[in-house]
CSV table of N, CA and C in Angstrom, one decimal:
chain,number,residue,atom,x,y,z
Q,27,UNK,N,85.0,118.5,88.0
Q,27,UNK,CA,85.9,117.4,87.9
Q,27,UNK,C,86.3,117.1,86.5
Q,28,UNK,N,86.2,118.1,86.1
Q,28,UNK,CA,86.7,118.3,84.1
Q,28,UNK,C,88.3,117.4,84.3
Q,29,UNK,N,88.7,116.9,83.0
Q,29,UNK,CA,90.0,116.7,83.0
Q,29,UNK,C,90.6,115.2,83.7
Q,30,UNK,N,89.5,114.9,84.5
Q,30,UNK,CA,90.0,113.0,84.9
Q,30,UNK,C,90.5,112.0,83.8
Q,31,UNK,N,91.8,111.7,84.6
Q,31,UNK,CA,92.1,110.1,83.6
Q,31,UNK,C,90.6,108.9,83.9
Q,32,UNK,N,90.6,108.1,83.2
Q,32,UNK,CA,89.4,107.3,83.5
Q,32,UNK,C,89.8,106.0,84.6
Q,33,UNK,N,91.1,106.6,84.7
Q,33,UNK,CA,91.5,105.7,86.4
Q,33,UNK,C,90.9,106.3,87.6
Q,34,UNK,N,91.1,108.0,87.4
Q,34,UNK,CA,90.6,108.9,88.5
Q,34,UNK,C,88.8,108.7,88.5
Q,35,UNK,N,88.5,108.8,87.3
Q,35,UNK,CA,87.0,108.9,87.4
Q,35,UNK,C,86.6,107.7,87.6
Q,36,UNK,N,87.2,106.3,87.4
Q,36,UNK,CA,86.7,105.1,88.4
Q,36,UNK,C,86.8,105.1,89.7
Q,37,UNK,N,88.0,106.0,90.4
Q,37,UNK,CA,88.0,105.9,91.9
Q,37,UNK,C,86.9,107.0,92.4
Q,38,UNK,N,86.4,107.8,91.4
Q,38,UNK,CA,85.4,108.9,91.8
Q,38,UNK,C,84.5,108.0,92.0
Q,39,UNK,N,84.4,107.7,91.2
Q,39,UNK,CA,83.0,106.7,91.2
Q,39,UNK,C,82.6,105.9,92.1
Q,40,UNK,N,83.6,105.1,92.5
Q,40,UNK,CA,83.2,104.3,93.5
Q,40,UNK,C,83.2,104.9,94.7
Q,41,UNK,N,84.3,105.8,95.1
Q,41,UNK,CA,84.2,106.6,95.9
Q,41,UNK,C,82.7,107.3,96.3
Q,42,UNK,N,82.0,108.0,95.5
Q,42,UNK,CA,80.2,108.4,95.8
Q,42,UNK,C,79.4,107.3,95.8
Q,43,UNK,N,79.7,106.5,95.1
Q,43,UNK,CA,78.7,105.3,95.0
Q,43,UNK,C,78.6,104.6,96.5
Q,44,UNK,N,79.6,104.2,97.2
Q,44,UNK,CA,79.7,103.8,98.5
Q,44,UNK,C,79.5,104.7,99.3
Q,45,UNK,N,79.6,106.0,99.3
Q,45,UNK,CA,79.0,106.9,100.3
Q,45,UNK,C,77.7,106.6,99.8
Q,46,UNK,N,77.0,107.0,98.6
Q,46,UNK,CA,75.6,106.3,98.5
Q,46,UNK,C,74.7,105.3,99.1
Q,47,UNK,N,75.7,104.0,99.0
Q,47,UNK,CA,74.8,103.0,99.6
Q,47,UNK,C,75.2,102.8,101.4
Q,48,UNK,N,75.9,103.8,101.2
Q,48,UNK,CA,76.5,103.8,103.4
Q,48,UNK,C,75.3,104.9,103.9
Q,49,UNK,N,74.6,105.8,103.0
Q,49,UNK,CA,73.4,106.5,103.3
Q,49,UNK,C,72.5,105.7,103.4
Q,50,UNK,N,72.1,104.4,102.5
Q,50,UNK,CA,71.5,103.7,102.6
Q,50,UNK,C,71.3,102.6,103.4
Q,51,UNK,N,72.7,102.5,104.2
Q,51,UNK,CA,72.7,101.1,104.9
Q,51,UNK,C,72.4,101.9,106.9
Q,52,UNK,N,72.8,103.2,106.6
Q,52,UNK,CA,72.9,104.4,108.0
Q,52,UNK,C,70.8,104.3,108.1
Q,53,UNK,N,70.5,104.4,106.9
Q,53,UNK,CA,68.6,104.4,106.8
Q,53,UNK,C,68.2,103.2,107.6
Q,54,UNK,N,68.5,102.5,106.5
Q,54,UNK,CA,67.9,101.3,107.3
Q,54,UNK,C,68.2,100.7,108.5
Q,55,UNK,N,69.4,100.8,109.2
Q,55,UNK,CA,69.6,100.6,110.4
Q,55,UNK,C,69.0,101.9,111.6
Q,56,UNK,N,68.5,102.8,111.4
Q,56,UNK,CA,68.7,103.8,112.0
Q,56,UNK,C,66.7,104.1,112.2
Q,57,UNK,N,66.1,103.5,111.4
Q,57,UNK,CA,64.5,103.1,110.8
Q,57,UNK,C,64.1,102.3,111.9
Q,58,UNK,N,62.7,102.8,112.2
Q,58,UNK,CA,61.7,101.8,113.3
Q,58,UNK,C,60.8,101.8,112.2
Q,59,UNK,N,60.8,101.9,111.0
Q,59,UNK,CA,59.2,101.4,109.8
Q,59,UNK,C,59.8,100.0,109.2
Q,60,UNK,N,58.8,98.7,109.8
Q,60,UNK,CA,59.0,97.5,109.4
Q,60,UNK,C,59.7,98.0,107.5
Q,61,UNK,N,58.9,98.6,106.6
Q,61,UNK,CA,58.9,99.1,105.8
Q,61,UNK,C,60.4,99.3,104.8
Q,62,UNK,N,60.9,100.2,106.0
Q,62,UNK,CA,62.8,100.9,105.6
Q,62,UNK,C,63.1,99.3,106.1
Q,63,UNK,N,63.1,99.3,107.3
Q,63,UNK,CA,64.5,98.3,108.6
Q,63,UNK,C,64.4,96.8,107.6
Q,64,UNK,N,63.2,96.3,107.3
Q,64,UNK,CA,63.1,95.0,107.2
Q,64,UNK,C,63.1,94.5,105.5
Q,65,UNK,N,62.1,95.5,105.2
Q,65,UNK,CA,61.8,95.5,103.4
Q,65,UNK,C,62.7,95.9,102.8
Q,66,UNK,N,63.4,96.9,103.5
Q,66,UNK,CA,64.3,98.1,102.5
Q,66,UNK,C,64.1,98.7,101.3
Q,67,UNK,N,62.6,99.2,101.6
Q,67,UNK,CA,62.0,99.8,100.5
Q,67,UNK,C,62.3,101.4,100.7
Q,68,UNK,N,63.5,101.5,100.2
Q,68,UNK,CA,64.3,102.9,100.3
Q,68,UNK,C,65.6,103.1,99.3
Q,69,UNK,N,65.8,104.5,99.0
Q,69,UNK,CA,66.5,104.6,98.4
Q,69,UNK,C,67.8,105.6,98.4
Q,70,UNK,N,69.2,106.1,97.8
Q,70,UNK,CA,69.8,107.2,98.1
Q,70,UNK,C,70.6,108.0,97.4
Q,71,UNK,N,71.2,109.0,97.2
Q,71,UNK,CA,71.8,109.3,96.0
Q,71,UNK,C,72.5,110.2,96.2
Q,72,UNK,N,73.5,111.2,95.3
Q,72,UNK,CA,74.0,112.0,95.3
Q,72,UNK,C,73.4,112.8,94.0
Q,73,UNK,N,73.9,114.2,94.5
Q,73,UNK,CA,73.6,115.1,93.0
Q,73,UNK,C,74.4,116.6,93.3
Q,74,UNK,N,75.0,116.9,92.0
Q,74,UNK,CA,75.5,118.2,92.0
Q,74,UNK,C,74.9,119.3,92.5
Q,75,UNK,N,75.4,120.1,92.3
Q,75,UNK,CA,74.7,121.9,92.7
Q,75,UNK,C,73.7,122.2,91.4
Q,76,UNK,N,73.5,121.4,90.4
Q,76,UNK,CA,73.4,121.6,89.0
Q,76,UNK,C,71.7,120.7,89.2
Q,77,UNK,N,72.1,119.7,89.6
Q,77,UNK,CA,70.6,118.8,90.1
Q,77,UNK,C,70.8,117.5,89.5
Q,78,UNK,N,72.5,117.5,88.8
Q,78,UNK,CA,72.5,116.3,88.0
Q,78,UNK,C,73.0,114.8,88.9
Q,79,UNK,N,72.2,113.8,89.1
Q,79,UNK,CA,72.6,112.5,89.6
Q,79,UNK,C,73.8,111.8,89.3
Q,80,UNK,N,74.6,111.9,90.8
Q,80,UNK,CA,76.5,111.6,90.1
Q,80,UNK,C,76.3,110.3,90.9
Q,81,UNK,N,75.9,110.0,92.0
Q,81,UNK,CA,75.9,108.7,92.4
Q,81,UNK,C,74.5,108.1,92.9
Q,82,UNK,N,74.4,106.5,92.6
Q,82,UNK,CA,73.6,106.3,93.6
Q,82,UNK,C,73.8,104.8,94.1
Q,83,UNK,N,72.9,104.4,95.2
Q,83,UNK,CA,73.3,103.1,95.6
Q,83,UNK,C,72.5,101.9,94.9
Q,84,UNK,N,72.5,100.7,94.9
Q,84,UNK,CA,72.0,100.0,94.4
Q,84,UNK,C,70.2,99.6,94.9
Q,85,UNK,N,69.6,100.6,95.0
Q,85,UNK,CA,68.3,100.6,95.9
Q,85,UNK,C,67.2,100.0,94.9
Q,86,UNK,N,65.9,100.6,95.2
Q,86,UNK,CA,64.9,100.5,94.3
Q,86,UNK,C,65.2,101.4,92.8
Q,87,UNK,N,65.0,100.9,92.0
Q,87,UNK,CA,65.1,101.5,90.4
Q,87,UNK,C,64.1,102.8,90.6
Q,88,UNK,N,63.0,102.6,90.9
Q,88,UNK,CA,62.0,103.3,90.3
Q,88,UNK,C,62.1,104.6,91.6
Q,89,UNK,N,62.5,104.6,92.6
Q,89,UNK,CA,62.8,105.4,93.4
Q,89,UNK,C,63.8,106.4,92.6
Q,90,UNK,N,65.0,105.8,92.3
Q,90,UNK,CA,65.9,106.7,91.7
Q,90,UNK,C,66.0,107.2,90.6
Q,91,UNK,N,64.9,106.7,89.8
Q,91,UNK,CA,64.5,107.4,88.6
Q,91,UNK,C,64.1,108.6,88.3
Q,92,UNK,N,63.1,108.6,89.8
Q,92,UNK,CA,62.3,109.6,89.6
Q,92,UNK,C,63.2,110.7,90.6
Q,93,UNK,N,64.2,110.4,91.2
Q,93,UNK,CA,64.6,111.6,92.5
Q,93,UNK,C,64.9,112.9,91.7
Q,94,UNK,N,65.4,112.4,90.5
Q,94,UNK,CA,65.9,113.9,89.9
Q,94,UNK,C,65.2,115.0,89.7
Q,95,UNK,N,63.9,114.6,89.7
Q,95,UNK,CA,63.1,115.4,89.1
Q,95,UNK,C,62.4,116.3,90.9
Q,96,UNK,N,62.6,115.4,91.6
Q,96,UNK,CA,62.1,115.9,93.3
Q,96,UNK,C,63.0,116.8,93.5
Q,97,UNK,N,64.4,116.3,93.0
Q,97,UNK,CA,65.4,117.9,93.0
Q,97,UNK,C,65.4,118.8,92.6
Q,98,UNK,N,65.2,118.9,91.5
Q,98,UNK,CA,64.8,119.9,90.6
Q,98,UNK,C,63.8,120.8,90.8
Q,99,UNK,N,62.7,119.7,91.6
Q,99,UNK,CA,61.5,120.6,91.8
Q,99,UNK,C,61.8,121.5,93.5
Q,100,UNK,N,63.0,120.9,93.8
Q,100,UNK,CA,63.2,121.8,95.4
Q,100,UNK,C,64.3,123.1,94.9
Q,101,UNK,N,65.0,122.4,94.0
Q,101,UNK,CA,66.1,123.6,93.9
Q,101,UNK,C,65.4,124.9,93.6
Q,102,UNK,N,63.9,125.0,93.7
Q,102,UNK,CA,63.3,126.3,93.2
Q,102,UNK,C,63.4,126.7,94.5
Q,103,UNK,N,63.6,126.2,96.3
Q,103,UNK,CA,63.8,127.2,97.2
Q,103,UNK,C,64.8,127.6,97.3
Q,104,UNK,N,65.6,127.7,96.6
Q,104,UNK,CA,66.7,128.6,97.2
Q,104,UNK,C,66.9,129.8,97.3
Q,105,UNK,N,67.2,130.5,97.8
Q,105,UNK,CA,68.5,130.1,98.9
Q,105,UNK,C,68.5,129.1,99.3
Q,106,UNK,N,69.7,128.0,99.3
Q,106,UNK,CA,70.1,127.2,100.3
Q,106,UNK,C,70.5,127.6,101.6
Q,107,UNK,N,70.5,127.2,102.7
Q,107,UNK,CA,71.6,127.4,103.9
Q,107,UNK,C,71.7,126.2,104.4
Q,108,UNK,N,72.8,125.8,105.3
Q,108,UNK,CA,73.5,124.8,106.1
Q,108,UNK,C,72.1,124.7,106.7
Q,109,UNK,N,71.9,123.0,107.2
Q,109,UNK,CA,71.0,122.4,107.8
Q,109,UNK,C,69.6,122.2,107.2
Q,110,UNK,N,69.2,123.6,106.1
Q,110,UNK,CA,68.2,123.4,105.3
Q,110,UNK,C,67.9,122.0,105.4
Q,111,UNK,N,66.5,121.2,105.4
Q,111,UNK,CA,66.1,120.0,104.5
Q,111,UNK,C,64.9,119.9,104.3
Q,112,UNK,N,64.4,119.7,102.8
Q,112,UNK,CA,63.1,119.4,102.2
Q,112,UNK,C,62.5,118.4,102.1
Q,113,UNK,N,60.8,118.3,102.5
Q,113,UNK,CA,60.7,116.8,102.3
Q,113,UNK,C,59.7,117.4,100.8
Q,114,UNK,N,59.8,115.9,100.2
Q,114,UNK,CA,58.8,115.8,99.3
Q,114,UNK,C,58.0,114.7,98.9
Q,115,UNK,N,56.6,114.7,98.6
Q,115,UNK,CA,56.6,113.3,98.1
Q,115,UNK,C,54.9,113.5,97.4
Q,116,UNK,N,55.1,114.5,96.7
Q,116,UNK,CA,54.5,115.0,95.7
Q,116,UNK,C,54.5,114.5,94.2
Q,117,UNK,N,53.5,113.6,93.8
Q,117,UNK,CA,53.7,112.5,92.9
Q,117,UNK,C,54.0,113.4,92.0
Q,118,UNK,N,53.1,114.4,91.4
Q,118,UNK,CA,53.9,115.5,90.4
Q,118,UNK,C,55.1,116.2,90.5
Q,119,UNK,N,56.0,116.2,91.6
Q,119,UNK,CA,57.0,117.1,91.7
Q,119,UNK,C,58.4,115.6,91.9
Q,120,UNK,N,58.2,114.6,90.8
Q,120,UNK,CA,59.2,113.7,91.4
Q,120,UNK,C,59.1,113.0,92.1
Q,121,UNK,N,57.9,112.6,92.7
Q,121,UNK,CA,57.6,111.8,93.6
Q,121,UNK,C,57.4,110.1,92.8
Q,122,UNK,N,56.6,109.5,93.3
Q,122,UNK,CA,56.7,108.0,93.1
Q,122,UNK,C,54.9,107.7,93.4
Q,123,UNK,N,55.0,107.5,94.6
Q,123,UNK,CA,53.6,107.8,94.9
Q,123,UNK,C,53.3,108.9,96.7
Q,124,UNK,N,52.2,108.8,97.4
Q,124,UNK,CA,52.6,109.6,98.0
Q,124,UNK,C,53.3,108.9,99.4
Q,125,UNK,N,53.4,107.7,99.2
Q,125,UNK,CA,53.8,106.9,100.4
Q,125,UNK,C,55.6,107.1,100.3
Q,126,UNK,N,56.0,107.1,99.4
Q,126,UNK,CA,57.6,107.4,98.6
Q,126,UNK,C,57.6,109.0,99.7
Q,127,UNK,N,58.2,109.2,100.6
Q,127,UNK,CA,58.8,110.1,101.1
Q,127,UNK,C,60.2,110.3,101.0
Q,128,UNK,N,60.3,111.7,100.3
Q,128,UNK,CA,62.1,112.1,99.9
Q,128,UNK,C,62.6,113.3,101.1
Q,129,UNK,N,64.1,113.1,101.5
Q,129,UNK,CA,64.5,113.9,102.2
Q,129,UNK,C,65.6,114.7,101.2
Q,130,UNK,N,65.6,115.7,101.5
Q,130,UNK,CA,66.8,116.6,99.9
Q,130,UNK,C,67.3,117.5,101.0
Q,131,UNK,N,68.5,117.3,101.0
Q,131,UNK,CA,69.2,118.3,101.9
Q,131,UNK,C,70.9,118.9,101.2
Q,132,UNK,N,70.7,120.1,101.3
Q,132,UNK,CA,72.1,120.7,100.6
Q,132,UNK,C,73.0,120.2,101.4
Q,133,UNK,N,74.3,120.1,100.1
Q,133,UNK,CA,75.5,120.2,100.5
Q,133,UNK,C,76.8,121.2,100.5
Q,134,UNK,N,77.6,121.9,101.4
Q,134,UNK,CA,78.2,123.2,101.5
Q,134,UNK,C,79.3,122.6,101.4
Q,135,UNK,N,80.5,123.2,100.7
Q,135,UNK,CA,81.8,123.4,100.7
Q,135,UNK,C,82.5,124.9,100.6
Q,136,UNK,N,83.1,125.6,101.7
Q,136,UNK,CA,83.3,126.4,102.0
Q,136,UNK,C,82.3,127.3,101.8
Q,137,UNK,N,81.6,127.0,102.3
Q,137,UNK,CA,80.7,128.1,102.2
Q,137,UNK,C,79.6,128.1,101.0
Q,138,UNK,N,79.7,127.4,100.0
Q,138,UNK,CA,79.5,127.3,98.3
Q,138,UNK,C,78.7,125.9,98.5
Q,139,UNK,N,77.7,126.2,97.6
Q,139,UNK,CA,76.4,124.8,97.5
Q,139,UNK,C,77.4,124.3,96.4
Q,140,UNK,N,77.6,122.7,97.0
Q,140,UNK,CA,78.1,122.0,96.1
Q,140,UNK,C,77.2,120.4,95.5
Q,141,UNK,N,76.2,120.3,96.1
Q,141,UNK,CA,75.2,119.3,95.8
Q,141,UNK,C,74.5,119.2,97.0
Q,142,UNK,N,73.5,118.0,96.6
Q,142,UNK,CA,72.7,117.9,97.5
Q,142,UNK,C,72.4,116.0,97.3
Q,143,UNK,N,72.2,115.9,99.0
Q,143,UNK,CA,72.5,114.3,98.8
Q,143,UNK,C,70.8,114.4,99.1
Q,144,UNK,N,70.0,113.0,98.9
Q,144,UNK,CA,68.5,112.9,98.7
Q,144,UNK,C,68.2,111.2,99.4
Q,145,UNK,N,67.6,111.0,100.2
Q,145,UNK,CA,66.9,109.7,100.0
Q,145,UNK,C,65.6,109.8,100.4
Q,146,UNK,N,64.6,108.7,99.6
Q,146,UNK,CA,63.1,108.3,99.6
Q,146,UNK,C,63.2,106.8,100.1
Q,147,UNK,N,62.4,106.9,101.0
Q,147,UNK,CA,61.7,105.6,101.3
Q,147,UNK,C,60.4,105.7,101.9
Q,148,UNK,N,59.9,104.4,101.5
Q,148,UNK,CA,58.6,103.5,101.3
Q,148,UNK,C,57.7,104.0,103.1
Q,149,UNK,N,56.7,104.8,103.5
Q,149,UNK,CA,56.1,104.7,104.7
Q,149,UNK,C,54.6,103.8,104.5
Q,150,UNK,N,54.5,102.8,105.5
Q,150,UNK,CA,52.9,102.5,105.4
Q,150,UNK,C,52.1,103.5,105.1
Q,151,UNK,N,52.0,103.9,106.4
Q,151,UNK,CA,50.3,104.9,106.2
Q,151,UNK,C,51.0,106.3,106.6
Q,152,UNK,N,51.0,107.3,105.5
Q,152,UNK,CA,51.3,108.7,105.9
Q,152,UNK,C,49.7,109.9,106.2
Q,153,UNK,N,48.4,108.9,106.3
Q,153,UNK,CA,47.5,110.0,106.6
Q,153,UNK,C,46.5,110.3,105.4
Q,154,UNK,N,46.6,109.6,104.2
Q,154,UNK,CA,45.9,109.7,103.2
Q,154,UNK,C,44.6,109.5,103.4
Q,155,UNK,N,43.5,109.5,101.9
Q,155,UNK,CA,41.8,109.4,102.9
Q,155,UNK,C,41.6,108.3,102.8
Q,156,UNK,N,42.7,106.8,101.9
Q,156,UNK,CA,42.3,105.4,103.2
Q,156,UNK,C,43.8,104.6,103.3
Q,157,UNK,N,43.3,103.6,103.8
Q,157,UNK,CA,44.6,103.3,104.4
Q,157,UNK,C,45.6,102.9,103.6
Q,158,UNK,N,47.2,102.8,104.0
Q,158,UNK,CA,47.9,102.7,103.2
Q,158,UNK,C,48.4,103.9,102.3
Q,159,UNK,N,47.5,105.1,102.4
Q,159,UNK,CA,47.6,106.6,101.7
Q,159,UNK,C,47.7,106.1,100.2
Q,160,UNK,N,46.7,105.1,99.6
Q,160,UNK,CA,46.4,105.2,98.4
Q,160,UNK,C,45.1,105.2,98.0
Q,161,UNK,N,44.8,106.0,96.9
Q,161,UNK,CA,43.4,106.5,96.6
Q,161,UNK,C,42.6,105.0,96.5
């Protein structure tokens, strides 16, 4: 998107940004974890084919701080293909903690990875050795 007037790259902008927080608002309605539906301890984003963060919604800070780094650490499967999706929630690979579950799923335009959209939200108990899945 080289070359935008800064009128274009304002409508870009809002343009991703609102797909952003419409991933976010599609989560939380779409959620049976008191957690996402009620707390909205969740978050969403956009990112290039590159891994770089073009949009995100107004979620948790510290969620979207760290997503970059959960991308980065998935773009190592590639090959991508259509439908592909990664979860993560690997405190060292971008994670948050382990209750922060990320979904990373590519995005295709003609055929060509063109980004990948990501959201993490907040699960009570994922199974850890006590409750709440914190040490």
């Amino acid at each position: 998107m080289s070359g935008l007037t800064p009128a274009e790259l304002s409508i870009w902008n809002a343009l991703l940004a609102s797909i952003a927080d419409e991933m976010g608002v599609v989560l939380g309605l779409a959620a049976h974890s008191p957690n996402i539906r009620e707390r909205r301890d969740y978050s969403a984003a956009i990112f290039d084919a590159g891994g770089e963060m073009v949009a995100q919604a107004a979620h948790i800070p510290v969620h979207l701080g760290a997503m970059p780094e959960a991308i980065a650490a998935v773009q190592r499967l590639a090959p991508w293909q259509p439908g592909d999706v990664a979860i993560v929630n690997d405190p060292y690979l971008g994670g948050t903690h382990l209750p922060d579950v990320s979904l990373v799923a590519p995005v295709f335009h003609k055929g060509e990875l063109a980004g990948f959209v990501s959201n993490r939200a907040h699960h009570a108990d994922i199974g850890g050795m006590s409750a709440g899945s914190m040490p």
